[in-house]
Amino acid sequence: MTNEVRVRYAPSPTGYLHIGNARTALFNYLFAKNAGGKMVVRIEDTDEKRNVKGGEQSQLDYLKWLGIEWDESPNLGGEYGPYRQMERLDIYKKYVDELMERGLAYKCYMTAEELEAEREAQMARGEAPKYSGAHRNLTQEQVAEFEAEGREPSIRLRVPENHTYTFNDIVRGDITFESSDFGDWVIVKKNGTPTYNFAVAIDDYLMKITHVLRGEEHISNTPKQMMVYEAFGWEAPKFGHMTLILNEDRKKLSKRDEHILQFISQYNDLGYKPEALFNFITLLGWSPVGEEEIFTQEQLIDIFDADRLSTSPAVFDAAKLKWMNNQYIKAADLDQVVELALPHLVKAGRVSEDMSEADRQWVKELIGLYQEQLNYGAEIVELTELFFKQEIQYDEAAMEVLQGEQVPEVLETFKKNLQDLEEFTPANIKAQVKAVQKETGHKGKKLFMPIRVATTGQTHGPELPDAIHLLGLETVTVRLDDVLSKLQA
């Protein structure tokens, strides 16, 4: 086996890139880059019935969006290709033929109905179901009879008897299986396609994979893959099985769980920053030294240590992801934030895609007003609603503010002062608020809150002079007049 660290991320194109797969890819990437090694992307597409159109491209596109760069793959090539399993069928056949010649594999002609009947009988006897070995030692006459019936055979690996399989898992330490736990298992299906555990073992060996990091659901696959390695006298890679990701109810994260967005594309669509998602997913089942939680990709590569992979399930905390994304948005250049948020205002019909330069500048300032509190791009639509409303519906808290006896005086004075402004700028607006304080004697909440509520309809929000400036003199005047007329009615 090579001294260079080589890992692989090997998705099936049966769906789009989701949180669990992204974490597997990310840990492999960090592990390889930390060790100065290589990452291979291999597409395991042998289950053609379940393959989804666009599934492979989605995997590659969103891995790249997250910031993961690989060294070999179907799109990049490499010296160990092809990198799609359905393009490697001739390679698998060579190794199947070798096992058959050596008597380590054999043809099984049992039908699906016969296998199901055998399984049900075992379960009725209270036994763990496994293949009985009924066709392990067929005579030539029996083979000829089955073939005359038109039966298509699968090919099964002869599982050694009384054999113990132990591997030292990177995450969990020593894990042991007994060969008696397994029946002879299928390595080639009746349609001639190799099964997952057989193809994976062949590919990992030929691609010189040194470490296999994957989810804990693959633990039970490991002894089968070790059987293939052992049959050919090959050294197995080092395995590491990451714990489950749980939802906030501590149940296994499921694609049917509608409380948590499952697919990386959904986070892109909502305007999350890929760097934030990269950071967040890295902390699902891995912890750095110390209390810090915000890291650049370069920092994570530098500090990643597989010994710190957790032995306890990771909990997906959606609120923490929002918080983390907000940290990245706050630290970003305003142009980057505009890039995240503007498409959502366009999609909502709030602004035109084909804007004038003046309108574009106004939108940029509007988005900048909310940069500090924006958790993800799509939130900008709700946050900026007050700038696109014709009429304001005042809630109970707002109405309570407007009932103050000083409110008419404050609003009338503020309105008059605004009309006298030569330039409608945030600085001048702020100065006029102070002028109202001098003229009326009202200050603090009695001054600011009526102005905020009357102009924005909200009891809290962004910097008031900035908000009033972006609303524009005409809109602000209409809103002040509307409130005053209601108070005087």
PDB file of C-alpha atoms in Angstrom, residues 107-123 125 129-136 138 142 145-147 149-154 156 190:
ATOM      1  CA  LYS A 107     -23.066 -19.710  -8.998  1.00  0.00           C
ATOM      2  CA  CYS A 108     -26.336 -19.755  -7.090  1.00  0.00           C
ATOM      3  CA  TYR A 109     -29.549 -20.477  -9.012  1.00  0.00           C
ATOM      4  CA  MET A 110     -32.047 -19.956  -6.199  1.00  0.00           C
ATOM      5  CA  THR A 111     -35.024 -17.817  -7.178  1.00  0.00           C
ATOM      6  CA  ALA A 112     -36.229 -14.784  -5.232  1.00  0.00           C
ATOM      7  CA  GLU A 113     -39.229 -16.841  -4.064  1.00  0.00           C
ATOM      8  CA  GLU A 114     -37.019 -19.675  -2.804  1.00  0.00           C
ATOM      9  CA  LEU A 115     -34.751 -17.260  -0.959  1.00  0.00           C
ATOM     10  CA  GLU A 116     -37.747 -15.548   0.650  1.00  0.00           C
ATOM     11  CA  ALA A 117     -39.218 -18.888   1.737  1.00  0.00           C
ATOM     12  CA  GLU A 118     -35.871 -19.869   3.268  1.00  0.00           C
ATOM     13  CA  ARG A 119     -35.699 -16.524   5.074  1.00  0.00           C
ATOM     14  CA  GLU A 120     -39.228 -16.829   6.487  1.00  0.00           C
ATOM     15  CA  ALA A 121     -38.556 -20.379   7.715  1.00  0.00           C
ATOM     16  CA  GLN A 122     -35.405 -19.248   9.534  1.00  0.00           C
ATOM     17  CA  MET A 123     -37.251 -16.373  11.196  1.00  0.00           C
ATOM     18  CA  ARG A 125     -37.453 -20.843  14.000  1.00  0.00           C
ATOM     19  CA  PRO A 129     -31.908 -14.879   8.490  1.00  0.00           C
ATOM     20  CA  LYS A 130     -28.937 -15.586   6.221  1.00  0.00           C
ATOM     21  CA  TYR A 131     -28.291 -17.599   3.098  1.00  0.00           C
ATOM     22  CA  SER A 132     -28.175 -21.302   3.942  1.00  0.00           C
ATOM     23  CA  GLY A 133     -25.609 -22.326   1.358  1.00  0.00           C
ATOM     24  CA  ALA A 134     -28.152 -24.496  -0.461  1.00  0.00           C
ATOM     25  CA  HIS A 135     -26.360 -24.121  -3.814  1.00  0.00           C
ATOM     26  CA  ARG A 136     -22.837 -24.105  -2.403  1.00  0.00           C
ATOM     27  CA  LEU A 138     -24.093 -28.119  -6.834  1.00  0.00           C
ATOM     28  CA  GLN A 142     -27.938 -29.864 -11.001  1.00  0.00           C
ATOM     29  CA  GLU A 145     -30.982 -28.793 -14.854  1.00  0.00           C
ATOM     30  CA  PHE A 146     -31.284 -25.237 -13.484  1.00  0.00           C
ATOM     31  CA  GLU A 147     -29.939 -23.753 -16.693  1.00  0.00           C
ATOM     32  CA  GLU A 149     -35.130 -24.242 -16.713  1.00  0.00           C
ATOM     33  CA  GLY A 150     -33.788 -20.852 -17.838  1.00  0.00           C
ATOM     34  CA  ARG A 151     -32.665 -19.792 -14.390  1.00  0.00           C
ATOM     35  CA  GLU A 152     -30.174 -16.908 -14.238  1.00  0.00           C
ATOM     36  CA  PRO A 153     -27.523 -17.373 -11.551  1.00  0.00           C
ATOM     37  CA  SER A 154     -26.091 -14.868  -9.127  1.00  0.00           C
ATOM     38  CA  ARG A 156     -21.807 -15.759  -4.226  1.00  0.00           C
ATOM     39  CA  LYS A 190     -28.416 -12.053 -11.707  1.00  0.00           C
TER      40      LYS A 190
END
